[in-house]
PDB file of C-alpha atoms and ligand atoms in Angstrom:
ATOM      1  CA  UNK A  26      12.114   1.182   0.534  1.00 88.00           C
ATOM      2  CA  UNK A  27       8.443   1.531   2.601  1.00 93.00           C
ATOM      3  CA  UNK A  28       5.367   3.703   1.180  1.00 97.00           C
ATOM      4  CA  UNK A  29       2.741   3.934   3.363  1.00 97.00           C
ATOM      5  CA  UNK A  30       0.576   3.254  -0.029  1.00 97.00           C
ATOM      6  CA  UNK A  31       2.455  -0.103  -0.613  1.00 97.00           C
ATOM      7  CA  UNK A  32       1.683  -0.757   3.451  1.00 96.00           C
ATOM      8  CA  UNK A  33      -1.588  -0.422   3.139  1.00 97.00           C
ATOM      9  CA  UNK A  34      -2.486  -2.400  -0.488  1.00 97.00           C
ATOM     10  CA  UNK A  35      -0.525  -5.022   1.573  1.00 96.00           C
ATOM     11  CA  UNK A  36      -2.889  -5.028   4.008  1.00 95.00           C
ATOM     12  CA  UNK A  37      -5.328  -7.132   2.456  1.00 93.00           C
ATOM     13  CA  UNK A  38      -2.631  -9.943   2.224  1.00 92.00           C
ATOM     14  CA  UNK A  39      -3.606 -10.520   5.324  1.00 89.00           C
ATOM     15  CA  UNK A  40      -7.395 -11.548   4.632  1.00 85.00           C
ATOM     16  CA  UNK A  41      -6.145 -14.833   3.344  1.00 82.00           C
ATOM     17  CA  UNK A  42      -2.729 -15.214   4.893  1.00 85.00           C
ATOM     18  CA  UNK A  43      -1.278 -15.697   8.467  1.00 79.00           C
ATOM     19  CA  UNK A  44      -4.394 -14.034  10.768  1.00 77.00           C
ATOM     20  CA  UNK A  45      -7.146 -14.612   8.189  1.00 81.00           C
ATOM     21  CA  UNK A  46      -9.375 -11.254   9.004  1.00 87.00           C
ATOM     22  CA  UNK A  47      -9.436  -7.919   7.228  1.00 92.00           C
ATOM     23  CA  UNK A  48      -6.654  -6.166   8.983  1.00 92.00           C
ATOM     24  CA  UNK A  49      -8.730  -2.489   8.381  1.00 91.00           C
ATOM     25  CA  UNK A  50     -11.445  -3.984  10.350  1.00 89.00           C
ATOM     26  CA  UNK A  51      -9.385  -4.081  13.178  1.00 89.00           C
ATOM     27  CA  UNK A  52      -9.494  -1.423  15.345  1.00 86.00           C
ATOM     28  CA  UNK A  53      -5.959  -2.363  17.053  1.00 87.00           C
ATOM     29  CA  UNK A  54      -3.932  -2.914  13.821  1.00 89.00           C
ATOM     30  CA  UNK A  55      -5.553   0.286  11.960  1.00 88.00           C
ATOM     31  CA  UNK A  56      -3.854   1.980  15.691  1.00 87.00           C
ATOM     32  CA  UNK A  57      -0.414   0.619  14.985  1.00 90.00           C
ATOM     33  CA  UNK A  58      -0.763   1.297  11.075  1.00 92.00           C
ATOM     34  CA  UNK A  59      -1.731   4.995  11.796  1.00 88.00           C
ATOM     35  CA  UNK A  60       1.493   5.534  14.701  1.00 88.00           C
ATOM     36  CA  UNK A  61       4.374   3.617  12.210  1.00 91.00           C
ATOM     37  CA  UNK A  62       3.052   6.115   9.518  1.00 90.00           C
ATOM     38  CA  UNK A  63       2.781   9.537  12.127  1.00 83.00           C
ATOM     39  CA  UNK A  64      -1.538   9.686  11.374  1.00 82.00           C
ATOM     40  CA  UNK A  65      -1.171   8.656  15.055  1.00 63.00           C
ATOM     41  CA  UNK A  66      -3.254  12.382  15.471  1.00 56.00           C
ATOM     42  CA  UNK A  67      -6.251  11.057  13.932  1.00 55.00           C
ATOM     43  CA  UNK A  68      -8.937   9.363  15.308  1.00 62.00           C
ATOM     44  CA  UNK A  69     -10.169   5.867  15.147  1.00 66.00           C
ATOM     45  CA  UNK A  70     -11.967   5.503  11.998  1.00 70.00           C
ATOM     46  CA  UNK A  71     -15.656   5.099  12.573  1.00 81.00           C
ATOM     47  CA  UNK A  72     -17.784   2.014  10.129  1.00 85.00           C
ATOM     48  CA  UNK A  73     -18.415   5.099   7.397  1.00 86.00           C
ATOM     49  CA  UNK A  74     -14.646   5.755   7.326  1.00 85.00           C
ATOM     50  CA  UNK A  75     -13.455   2.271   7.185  1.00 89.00           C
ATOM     51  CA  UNK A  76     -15.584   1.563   4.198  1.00 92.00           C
ATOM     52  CA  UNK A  77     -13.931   4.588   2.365  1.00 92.00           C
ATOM     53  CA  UNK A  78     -10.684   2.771   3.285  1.00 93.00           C
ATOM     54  CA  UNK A  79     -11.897  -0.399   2.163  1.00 95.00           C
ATOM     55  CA  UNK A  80     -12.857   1.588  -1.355  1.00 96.00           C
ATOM     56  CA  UNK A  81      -9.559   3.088  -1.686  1.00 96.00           C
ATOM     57  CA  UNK A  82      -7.643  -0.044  -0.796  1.00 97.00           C
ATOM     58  CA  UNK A  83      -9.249  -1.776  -3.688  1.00 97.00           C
ATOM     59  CA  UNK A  84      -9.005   1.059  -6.518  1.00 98.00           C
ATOM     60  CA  UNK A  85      -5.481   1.183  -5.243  1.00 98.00           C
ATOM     61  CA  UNK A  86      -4.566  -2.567  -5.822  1.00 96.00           C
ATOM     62  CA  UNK A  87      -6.408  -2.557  -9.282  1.00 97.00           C
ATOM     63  CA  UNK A  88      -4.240   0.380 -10.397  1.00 97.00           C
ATOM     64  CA  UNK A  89      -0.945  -1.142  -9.088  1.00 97.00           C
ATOM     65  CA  UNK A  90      -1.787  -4.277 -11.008  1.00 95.00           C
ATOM     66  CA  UNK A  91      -2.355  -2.312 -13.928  1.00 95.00           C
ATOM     67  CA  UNK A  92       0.605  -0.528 -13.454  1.00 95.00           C
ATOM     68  CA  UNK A  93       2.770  -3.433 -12.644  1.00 94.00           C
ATOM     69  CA  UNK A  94       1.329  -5.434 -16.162  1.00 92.00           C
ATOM     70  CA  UNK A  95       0.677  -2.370 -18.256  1.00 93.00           C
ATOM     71  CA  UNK A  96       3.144   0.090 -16.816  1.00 92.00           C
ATOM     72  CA  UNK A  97       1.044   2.711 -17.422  1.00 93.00           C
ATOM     73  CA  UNK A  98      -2.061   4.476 -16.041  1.00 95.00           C
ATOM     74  CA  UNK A  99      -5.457   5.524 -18.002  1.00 94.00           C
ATOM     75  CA  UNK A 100      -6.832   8.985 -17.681  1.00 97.00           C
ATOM     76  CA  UNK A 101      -9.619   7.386 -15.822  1.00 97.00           C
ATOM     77  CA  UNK A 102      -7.834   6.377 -13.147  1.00 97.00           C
ATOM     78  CA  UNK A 103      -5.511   9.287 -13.091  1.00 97.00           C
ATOM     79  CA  UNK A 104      -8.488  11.744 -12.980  1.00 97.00           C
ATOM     80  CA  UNK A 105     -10.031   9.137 -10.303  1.00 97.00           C
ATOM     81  CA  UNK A 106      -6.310   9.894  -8.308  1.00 97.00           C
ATOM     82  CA  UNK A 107      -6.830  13.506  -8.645  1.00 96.00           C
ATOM     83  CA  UNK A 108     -10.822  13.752  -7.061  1.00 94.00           C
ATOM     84  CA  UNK A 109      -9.471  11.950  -3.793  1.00 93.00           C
ATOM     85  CA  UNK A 110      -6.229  14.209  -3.706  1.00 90.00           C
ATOM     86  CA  UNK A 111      -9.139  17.078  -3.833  1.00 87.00           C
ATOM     87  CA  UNK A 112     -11.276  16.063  -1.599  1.00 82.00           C
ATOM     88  CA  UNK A 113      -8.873  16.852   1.291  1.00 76.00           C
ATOM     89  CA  UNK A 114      -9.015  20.407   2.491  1.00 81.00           C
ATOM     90  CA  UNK A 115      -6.464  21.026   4.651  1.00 83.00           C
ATOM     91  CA  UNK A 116      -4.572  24.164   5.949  1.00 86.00           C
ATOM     92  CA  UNK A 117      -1.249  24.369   8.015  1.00 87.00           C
ATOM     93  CA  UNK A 118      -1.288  25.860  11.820  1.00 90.00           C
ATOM     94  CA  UNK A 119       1.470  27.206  14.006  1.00 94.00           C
ATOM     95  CA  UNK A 120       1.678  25.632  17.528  1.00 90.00           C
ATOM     96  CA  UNK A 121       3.974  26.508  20.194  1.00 91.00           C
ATOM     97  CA  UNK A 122       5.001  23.690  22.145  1.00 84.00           C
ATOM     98  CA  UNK A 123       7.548  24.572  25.258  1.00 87.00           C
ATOM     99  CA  UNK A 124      10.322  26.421  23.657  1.00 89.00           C
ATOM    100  CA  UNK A 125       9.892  25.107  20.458  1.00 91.00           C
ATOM    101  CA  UNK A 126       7.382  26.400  17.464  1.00 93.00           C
ATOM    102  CA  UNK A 127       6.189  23.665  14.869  1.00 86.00           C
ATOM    103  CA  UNK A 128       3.859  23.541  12.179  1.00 86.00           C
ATOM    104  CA  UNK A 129       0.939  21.522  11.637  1.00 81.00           C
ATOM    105  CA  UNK A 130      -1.217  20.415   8.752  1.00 77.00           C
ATOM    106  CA  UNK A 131      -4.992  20.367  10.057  1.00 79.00           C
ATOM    107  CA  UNK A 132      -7.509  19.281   7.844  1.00 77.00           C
ATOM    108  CA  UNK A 133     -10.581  21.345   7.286  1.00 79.00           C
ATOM    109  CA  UNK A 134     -13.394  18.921   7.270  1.00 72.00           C
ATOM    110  CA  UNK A 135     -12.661  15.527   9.358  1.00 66.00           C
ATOM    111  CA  UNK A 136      -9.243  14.619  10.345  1.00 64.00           C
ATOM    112  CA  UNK A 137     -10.099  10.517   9.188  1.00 65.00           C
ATOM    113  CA  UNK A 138      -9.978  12.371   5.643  1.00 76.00           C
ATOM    114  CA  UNK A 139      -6.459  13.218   6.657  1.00 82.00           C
ATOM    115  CA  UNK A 140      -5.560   9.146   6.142  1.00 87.00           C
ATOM    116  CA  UNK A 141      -6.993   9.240   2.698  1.00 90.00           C
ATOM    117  CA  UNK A 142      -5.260  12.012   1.476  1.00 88.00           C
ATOM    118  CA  UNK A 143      -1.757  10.864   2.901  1.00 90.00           C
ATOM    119  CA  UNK A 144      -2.438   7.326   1.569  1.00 95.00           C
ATOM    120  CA  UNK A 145      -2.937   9.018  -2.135  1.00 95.00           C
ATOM    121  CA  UNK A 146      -0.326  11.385  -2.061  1.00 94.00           C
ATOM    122  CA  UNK A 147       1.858   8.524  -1.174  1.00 96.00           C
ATOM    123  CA  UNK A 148       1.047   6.565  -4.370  1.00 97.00           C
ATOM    124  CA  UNK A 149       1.468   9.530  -6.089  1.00 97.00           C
ATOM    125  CA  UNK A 150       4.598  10.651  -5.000  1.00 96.00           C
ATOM    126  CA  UNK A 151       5.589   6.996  -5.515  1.00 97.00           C
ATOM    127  CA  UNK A 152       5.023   7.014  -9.321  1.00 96.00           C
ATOM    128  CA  UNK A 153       5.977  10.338  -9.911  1.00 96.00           C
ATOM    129  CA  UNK A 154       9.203  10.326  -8.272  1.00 96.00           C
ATOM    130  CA  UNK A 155      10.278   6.667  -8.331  1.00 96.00           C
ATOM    131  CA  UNK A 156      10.903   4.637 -11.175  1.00 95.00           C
ATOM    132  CA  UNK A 157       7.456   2.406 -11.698  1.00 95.00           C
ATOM    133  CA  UNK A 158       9.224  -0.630 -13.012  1.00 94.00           C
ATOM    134  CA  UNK A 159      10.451  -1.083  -9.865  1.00 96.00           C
ATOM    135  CA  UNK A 160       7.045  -1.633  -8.726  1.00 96.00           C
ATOM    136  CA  UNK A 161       6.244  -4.907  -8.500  1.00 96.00           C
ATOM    137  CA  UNK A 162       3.694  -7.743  -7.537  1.00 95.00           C
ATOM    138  CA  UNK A 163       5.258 -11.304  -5.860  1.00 94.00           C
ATOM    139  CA  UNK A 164       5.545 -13.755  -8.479  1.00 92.00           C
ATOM    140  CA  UNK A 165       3.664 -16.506  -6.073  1.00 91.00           C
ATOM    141  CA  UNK A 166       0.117 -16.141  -7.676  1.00 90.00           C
ATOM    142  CA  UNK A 167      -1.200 -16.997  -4.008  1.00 90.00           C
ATOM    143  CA  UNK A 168       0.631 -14.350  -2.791  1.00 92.00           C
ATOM    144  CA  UNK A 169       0.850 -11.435  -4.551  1.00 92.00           C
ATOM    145  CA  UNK A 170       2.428  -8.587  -2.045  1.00 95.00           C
ATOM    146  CA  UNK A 171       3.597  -5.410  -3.493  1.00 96.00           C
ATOM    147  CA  UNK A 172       7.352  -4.426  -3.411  1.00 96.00           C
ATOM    148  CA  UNK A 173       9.631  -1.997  -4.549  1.00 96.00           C
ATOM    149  CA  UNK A 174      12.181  -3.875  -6.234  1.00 96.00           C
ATOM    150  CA  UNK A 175      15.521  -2.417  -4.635  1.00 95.00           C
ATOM    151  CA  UNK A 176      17.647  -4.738  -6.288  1.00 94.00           C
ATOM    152  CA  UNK A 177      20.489  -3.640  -8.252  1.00 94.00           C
ATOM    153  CA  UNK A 178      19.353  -6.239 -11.673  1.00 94.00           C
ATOM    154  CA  UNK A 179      16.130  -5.286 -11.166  1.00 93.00           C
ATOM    155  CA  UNK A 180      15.250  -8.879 -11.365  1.00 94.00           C
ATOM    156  CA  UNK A 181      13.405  -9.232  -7.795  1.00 94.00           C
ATOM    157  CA  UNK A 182      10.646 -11.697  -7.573  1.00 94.00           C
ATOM    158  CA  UNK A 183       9.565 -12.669  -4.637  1.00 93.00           C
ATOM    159  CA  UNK A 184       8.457 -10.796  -1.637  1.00 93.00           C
ATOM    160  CA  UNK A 185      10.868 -12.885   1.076  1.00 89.00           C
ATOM    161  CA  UNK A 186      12.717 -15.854   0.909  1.00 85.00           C
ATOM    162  CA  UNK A 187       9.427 -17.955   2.027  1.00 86.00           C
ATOM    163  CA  UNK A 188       7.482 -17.373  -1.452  1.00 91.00           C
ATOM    164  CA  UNK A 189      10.979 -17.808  -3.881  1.00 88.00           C
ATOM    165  CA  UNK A 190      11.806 -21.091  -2.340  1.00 89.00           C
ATOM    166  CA  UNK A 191       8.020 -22.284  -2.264  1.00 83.00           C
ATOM    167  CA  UNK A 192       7.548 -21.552  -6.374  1.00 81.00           C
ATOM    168  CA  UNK A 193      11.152 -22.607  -6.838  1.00 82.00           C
ATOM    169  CA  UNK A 194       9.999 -26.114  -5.333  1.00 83.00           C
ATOM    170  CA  UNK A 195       6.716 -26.347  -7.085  1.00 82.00           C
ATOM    171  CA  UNK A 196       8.854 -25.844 -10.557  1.00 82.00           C
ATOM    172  CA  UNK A 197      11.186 -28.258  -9.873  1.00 81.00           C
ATOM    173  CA  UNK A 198       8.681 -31.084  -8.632  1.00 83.00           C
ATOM    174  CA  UNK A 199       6.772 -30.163 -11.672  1.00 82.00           C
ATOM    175  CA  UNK A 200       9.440 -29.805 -14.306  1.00 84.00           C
ATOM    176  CA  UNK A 201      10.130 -33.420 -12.674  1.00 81.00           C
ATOM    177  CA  UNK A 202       6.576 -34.967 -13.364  1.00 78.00           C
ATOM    178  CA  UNK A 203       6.601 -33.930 -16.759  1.00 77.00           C
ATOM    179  CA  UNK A 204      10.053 -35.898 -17.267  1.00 73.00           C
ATOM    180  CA  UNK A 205       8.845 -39.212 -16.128  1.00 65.00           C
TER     181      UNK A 205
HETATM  182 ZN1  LIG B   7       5.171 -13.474  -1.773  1.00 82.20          ZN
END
């Protein structure tokens, strides 16, 4: 299971693992994340835009953690949800493209807002229609990517094989030490 929420809290992963740079300063890799998730329409976020994105990512990764350890939400943060779910204005179009008609959400002010408010109504659709304690944060504490657990004991840990055999390792050489 992919959110584009869970994509993008994971983005910051990559600040301190594999290419060691913020991945939403990176005007390539914000290009790819916008065509897997179809914002492809949207423009390339200008300095002002990326640090609302920066903003978001964070609130969004202190509210998963809080969700993951308390399961639950405050009214602070689910008010704080709410103002960036209504600061998007948008309205729907009809377009006619060859033969075939389509409609198209168009937002009212810029279209960069457009990235917010798909980002937030992804992490709200995700705990409103999936089951939160699902939701869960890799058990490496140097890792810490979020995951829906799919599994059917519920019982997932790790984000890939990489992190369970790495802490499975580190117990056993230290469950070791303290025999000797
Ligand atoms: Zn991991």
């Amino acid at each position: 299971m992919e959110f584009l929420c869970m994509d993008f809290i994971n983005s910051q992963w990559y600040k301190t693992h594999k290419i060691f740079k913020d991945p939403l300063k990176d005007k390539n890799w914000l290009k790819d994340f916008c065509a897997k998730w179809n914002l492809a329409d949207t423009h390339i976020p200008d300095k002002a835009m990326i640090n609302k994105l920066l903003e978001l990512r964070d609130f969004l990764s202190y509210v998963t953690n809080k969700l993951c350890t308390k399961k639950t939400l405050d009214l602070k943060d689910i008010n704080k949800i709410n103002d960036y779910l209504k600061a998007s204005l948008f309205y729907k179009i009809l377009e006619k493209s060859e033969d075939r008609f389509c409609i198209k959400t168009v937002p009212v002010k810029s279209c960069s807002d457009f990235i917010i408010f798909e980002i937030i109504s992804s992490f709200a659709q995700m705990i409103s229609k999936y089951d939160i304690d699902r939701i869960k944060l890799c058990e490496n504490p140097e890792c810490r990517w979020v995951f829906y657990d799919e599994s059917k004991s519920h019982t997932r840990k790790w984000c890939d094989n990489t992190c369970a055999t790495l802490i499975k390792v580190r117990r056993f050489r230290e469950n070791r030490k303290q025999k000797k």
